[in-house]
PDB file of C-alpha atoms in Angstrom:
ATOM      1  CA  MET A   1      22.263 252.180  40.457  1.00 62.00           C
ATOM      2  CA  ALA A   2      25.048 251.255  42.961  1.00 72.00           C
ATOM      3  CA  ASP A   3      26.229 254.264  45.141  1.00 90.00           C
ATOM      4  CA  PRO A   4      29.969 254.565  43.794  1.00 95.00           C
ATOM      5  CA  ALA A   5      30.988 255.844  47.282  1.00 95.00           C
ATOM      6  CA  ALA A   6      29.589 252.850  48.971  1.00 95.00           C
ATOM      7  CA  THR A   7      30.903 250.498  46.630  1.00 95.00           C
ATOM      8  CA  ALA A   8      34.410 251.949  46.898  1.00 97.00           C
ATOM      9  CA  LEU A   9      34.240 251.757  51.009  1.00 97.00           C
ATOM     10  CA  LEU A  10      33.182 248.255  50.454  1.00 97.00           C
ATOM     11  CA  ALA A  11      35.957 247.540  48.428  1.00 98.00           C
ATOM     12  CA  ALA A  12      38.459 249.099  50.469  1.00 98.00           C
ATOM     13  CA  ALA A  13      37.266 247.569  53.700  1.00 98.00           C
ATOM     14  CA  THR A  14      37.122 244.085  52.253  1.00 98.00           C
ATOM     15  CA  LEU A  15      40.878 244.671  51.133  1.00 98.00           C
ATOM     16  CA  HIS A  16      41.426 245.716  54.320  1.00 98.00           C
ATOM     17  CA  LEU A  17      40.108 242.848  55.825  1.00 98.00           C
ATOM     18  CA  GLY A  18      42.065 240.354  53.788  1.00 98.00           C
ATOM     19  CA  PHE A  19      45.405 242.184  54.643  1.00 98.00           C
ATOM     20  CA  GLN A  20      44.359 242.397  58.298  1.00 98.00           C
ATOM     21  CA  LEU A  21      43.647 238.731  58.506  1.00 97.00           C
ATOM     22  CA  THR A  22      46.932 237.708  56.333  1.00 97.00           C
ATOM     23  CA  VAL A  23      48.795 239.748  59.106  1.00 97.00           C
ATOM     24  CA  THR A  24      46.965 237.910  62.091  1.00 97.00           C
ATOM     25  CA  VAL A  25      47.087 234.739  60.802  1.00 97.00           C
ATOM     26  CA  LEU A  26      50.065 234.455  59.074  1.00 97.00           C
ATOM     27  CA  VAL A  27      52.629 237.317  59.297  1.00 97.00           C
ATOM     28  CA  TYR A  28      52.447 238.142  63.068  1.00 97.00           C
ATOM     29  CA  PRO A  29      52.649 234.576  64.373  1.00 97.00           C
ATOM     30  CA  ALA A  30      55.858 233.993  62.035  1.00 96.00           C
ATOM     31  CA  LEU A  31      57.264 236.850  63.133  1.00 96.00           C
ATOM     32  CA  SER A  32      56.660 236.085  66.888  1.00 96.00           C
ATOM     33  CA  ARG A  33      58.773 232.631  66.311  1.00 97.00           C
ATOM     34  CA  VAL A  34      61.813 234.544  64.990  1.00 97.00           C
ATOM     35  CA  PRO A  35      64.470 233.758  67.662  1.00 96.00           C
ATOM     36  CA  ALA A  36      65.753 236.765  69.787  1.00 93.00           C
ATOM     37  CA  ASP A  37      69.510 236.350  68.034  1.00 94.00           C
ATOM     38  CA  ALA A  38      67.640 236.987  64.727  1.00 96.00           C
ATOM     39  CA  TRP A  39      65.312 239.484  65.664  1.00 96.00           C
ATOM     40  CA  SER A  40      66.575 242.582  64.715  1.00 95.00           C
ATOM     41  CA  PRO A  41      67.074 242.030  60.707  1.00 96.00           C
ATOM     42  CA  ALA A  42      63.692 239.946  60.776  1.00 96.00           C
ATOM     43  CA  HIS A  43      61.950 242.893  62.380  1.00 97.00           C
ATOM     44  CA  ASP A  44      63.522 245.552  59.972  1.00 95.00           C
ATOM     45  CA  ALA A  45      62.876 243.405  56.910  1.00 96.00           C
ATOM     46  CA  HIS A  46      59.007 243.068  58.183  1.00 96.00           C
ATOM     47  CA  SER A  47      58.879 246.723  58.696  1.00 94.00           C
ATOM     48  CA  ARG A  48      60.173 247.727  55.295  1.00 95.00           C
ATOM     49  CA  ALA A  49      57.935 245.196  53.661  1.00 96.00           C
ATOM     50  CA  ILE A  50      54.668 246.019  55.221  1.00 96.00           C
ATOM     51  CA  VAL A  51      54.919 249.855  55.674  1.00 94.00           C
ATOM     52  CA  PRO A  52      53.874 250.355  51.783  1.00 96.00           C
ATOM     53  CA  LEU A  53      50.873 248.042  52.242  1.00 96.00           C
ATOM     54  CA  VAL A  54      49.675 249.779  55.462  1.00 96.00           C
ATOM     55  CA  VAL A  55      49.899 253.329  53.917  1.00 96.00           C
ATOM     56  CA  ALA A  56      47.782 251.950  50.848  1.00 97.00           C
ATOM     57  CA  THR A  57      45.541 249.934  52.569  1.00 97.00           C
ATOM     58  CA  TYR A  58      44.935 252.860  55.489  1.00 97.00           C
ATOM     59  CA  GLY A  59      45.013 255.466  52.596  1.00 97.00           C
ATOM     60  CA  ALA A  60      42.086 253.474  50.727  1.00 97.00           C
ATOM     61  CA  LEU A  61      39.836 253.383  53.861  1.00 96.00           C
ATOM     62  CA  LEU A  62      40.441 256.840  54.862  1.00 96.00           C
ATOM     63  CA  ALA A  63      39.694 258.221  51.277  1.00 97.00           C
ATOM     64  CA  THR A  64      36.662 256.157  50.537  1.00 97.00           C
ATOM     65  CA  GLY A  65      35.464 256.683  54.178  1.00 95.00           C
ATOM     66  CA  THR A  66      35.763 260.400  53.718  1.00 96.00           C
ATOM     67  CA  TRP A  67      34.096 259.997  49.929  1.00 96.00           C
ATOM     68  CA  VAL A  68      31.006 258.247  51.569  1.00 94.00           C
ATOM     69  CA  LEU A  69      30.839 260.575  54.666  1.00 92.00           C
ATOM     70  CA  LEU A  70      30.691 263.576  52.408  1.00 94.00           C
ATOM     71  CA  THR A  71      28.205 262.292  49.833  1.00 93.00           C
ATOM     72  CA  THR A  72      25.779 259.939  51.295  1.00 89.00           C
ATOM     73  CA  PRO A  73      23.434 259.937  54.244  1.00 91.00           C
ATOM     74  CA  MET A  74      24.473 258.276  57.462  1.00 92.00           C
ATOM     75  CA  THR A  75      23.331 255.028  57.779  1.00 93.00           C
ATOM     76  CA  PRO A  76      23.788 252.218  60.689  1.00 96.00           C
ATOM     77  CA  GLY A  77      26.064 250.390  58.335  1.00 96.00           C
ATOM     78  CA  LEU A  78      28.047 253.481  57.725  1.00 95.00           C
ATOM     79  CA  LEU A  79      28.377 254.207  61.369  1.00 96.00           C
ATOM     80  CA  LEU A  80      29.456 250.704  62.084  1.00 97.00           C
ATOM     81  CA  ALA A  81      31.946 250.925  58.978  1.00 97.00           C
ATOM     82  CA  LEU A  82      33.266 253.964  60.464  1.00 96.00           C
ATOM     83  CA  LEU A  83      33.384 252.680  63.937  1.00 97.00           C
ATOM     84  CA  GLY A  84      35.409 249.518  62.638  1.00 98.00           C
ATOM     85  CA  THR A  85      37.928 251.575  60.726  1.00 97.00           C
ATOM     86  CA  THR A  86      38.525 253.997  63.718  1.00 97.00           C
ATOM     87  CA  VAL A  87      38.988 250.997  65.942  1.00 98.00           C
ATOM     88  CA  THR A  88      41.692 249.798  63.904  1.00 97.00           C
ATOM     89  CA  PHE A  89      43.521 253.112  63.130  1.00 97.00           C
ATOM     90  CA  ALA A  90      43.549 253.806  66.794  1.00 98.00           C
ATOM     91  CA  THR A  91      44.838 250.459  67.916  1.00 98.00           C
ATOM     92  CA  THR A  92      47.534 250.899  65.209  1.00 97.00           C
ATOM     93  CA  ALA A  93      48.504 254.524  66.403  1.00 97.00           C
ATOM     94  CA  PHE A  94      48.457 253.999  70.149  1.00 98.00           C
ATOM     95  CA  VAL A  95      49.526 250.532  70.377  1.00 98.00           C
ATOM     96  CA  ALA A  96      50.773 248.385  67.364  1.00 97.00           C
ATOM     97  CA  ALA A  97      53.196 251.322  66.142  1.00 96.00           C
ATOM     98  CA  PRO A  98      54.611 252.159  69.418  1.00 97.00           C
ATOM     99  CA  THR A  99      55.135 248.468  70.135  1.00 97.00           C
ATOM    100  CA  HIS A 100      56.856 248.077  67.079  1.00 96.00           C
ATOM    101  CA  ALA A 101      59.078 251.042  67.771  1.00 96.00           C
ATOM    102  CA  HIS A 102      59.887 249.486  70.964  1.00 96.00           C
ATOM    103  CA  LEU A 103      60.640 245.940  69.575  1.00 96.00           C
ATOM    104  CA  GLY A 104      62.866 247.685  66.878  1.00 95.00           C
ATOM    105  CA  ARG A 105      64.660 249.637  69.653  1.00 95.00           C
ATOM    106  CA  ASP A 106      64.974 247.525  72.518  1.00 94.00           C
ATOM    107  CA  GLY A 107      64.651 243.922  70.770  1.00 95.00           C
ATOM    108  CA  LYS A 108      62.357 241.119  71.390  1.00 96.00           C
ATOM    109  CA  THR A 109      60.523 240.684  74.470  1.00 95.00           C
ATOM    110  CA  PRO A 110      57.764 238.155  75.312  1.00 96.00           C
ATOM    111  CA  GLN A 111      55.467 240.988  76.689  1.00 97.00           C
ATOM    112  CA  ALA A 112      56.042 243.238  73.608  1.00 97.00           C
ATOM    113  CA  ILE A 113      55.090 240.158  71.359  1.00 97.00           C
ATOM    114  CA  HIS A 114      52.104 239.692  73.397  1.00 97.00           C
ATOM    115  CA  ARG A 115      51.055 243.129  73.185  1.00 98.00           C
ATOM    116  CA  LEU A 116      51.629 242.991  69.371  1.00 97.00           C
ATOM    117  CA  LEU A 117      49.608 239.691  68.935  1.00 97.00           C
ATOM    118  CA  LEU A 118      46.748 241.270  71.181  1.00 98.00           C
ATOM    119  CA  ALA A 119      46.600 244.609  69.216  1.00 97.00           C
ATOM    120  CA  ASP A 120      46.474 242.823  65.933  1.00 97.00           C
ATOM    121  CA  LYS A 121      43.612 240.666  67.004  1.00 98.00           C
ATOM    122  CA  VAL A 122      41.762 244.113  68.158  1.00 98.00           C
ATOM    123  CA  ARG A 123      42.582 245.479  64.675  1.00 98.00           C
ATOM    124  CA  ALA A 124      41.251 242.278  62.844  1.00 98.00           C
ATOM    125  CA  ALA A 125      37.985 242.678  64.775  1.00 98.00           C
ATOM    126  CA  GLY A 126      37.683 246.147  63.667  1.00 98.00           C
ATOM    127  CA  ALA A 127      38.504 245.120  60.126  1.00 98.00           C
ATOM    128  CA  LEU A 128      35.565 242.566  60.537  1.00 98.00           C
ATOM    129  CA  VAL A 129      33.381 245.217  61.955  1.00 98.00           C
ATOM    130  CA  ALA A 130      34.056 247.851  59.244  1.00 98.00           C
ATOM    131  CA  THR A 131      33.705 245.381  56.395  1.00 98.00           C
ATOM    132  CA  ALA A 132      30.062 244.224  57.501  1.00 98.00           C
ATOM    133  CA  GLY A 133      29.180 247.680  58.035  1.00 98.00           C
ATOM    134  CA  ALA A 134      30.123 248.713  54.678  1.00 97.00           C
ATOM    135  CA  LEU A 135      28.414 245.882  53.455  1.00 97.00           C
ATOM    136  CA  LEU A 136      25.508 246.727  55.287  1.00 96.00           C
ATOM    137  CA  ASN A 137      25.922 250.465  54.017  1.00 94.00           C
ATOM    138  CA  TRP A 138      25.992 249.043  50.430  1.00 94.00           C
ATOM    139  CA  ALA A 139      22.939 247.174  50.796  1.00 93.00           C
ATOM    140  CA  GLN A 140      21.104 250.052  52.188  1.00 87.00           C
ATOM    141  CA  GLN A 141      22.136 252.242  49.499  1.00 79.00           C
ATOM    142  CA  HIS A 142      20.286 249.811  47.005  1.00 77.00           C
TER     143      HIS A 142
END
């Protein structure tokens, strides 16, 4: 029988990967093309729309990661899933969120856009690693 915690972690990691790839491939490139004179309303609208999705997605990762950590033995897959998730959380907290604050406060600059796009690629890589680890962990629980 499938371990429900491992299954939940796999579902949350997969959800996060889909969300992150959508942001990386579609949302941020479109946002980066907004002209400077239209930046403030576009960035404000983006921020209002995406925050609830980030909270729900990261909340699911945090809840399921905690659940699996507390209820199942540590496996290489679980370690990989937690590492990938930590990379995305840390990159969001220490790079993407402060960059968004700068962009909202000071407007669009090429340097800030570059930093945001680079941070987002790191988050996408973290999400991919987390999903691969969650899948490996799930397989190891069967």
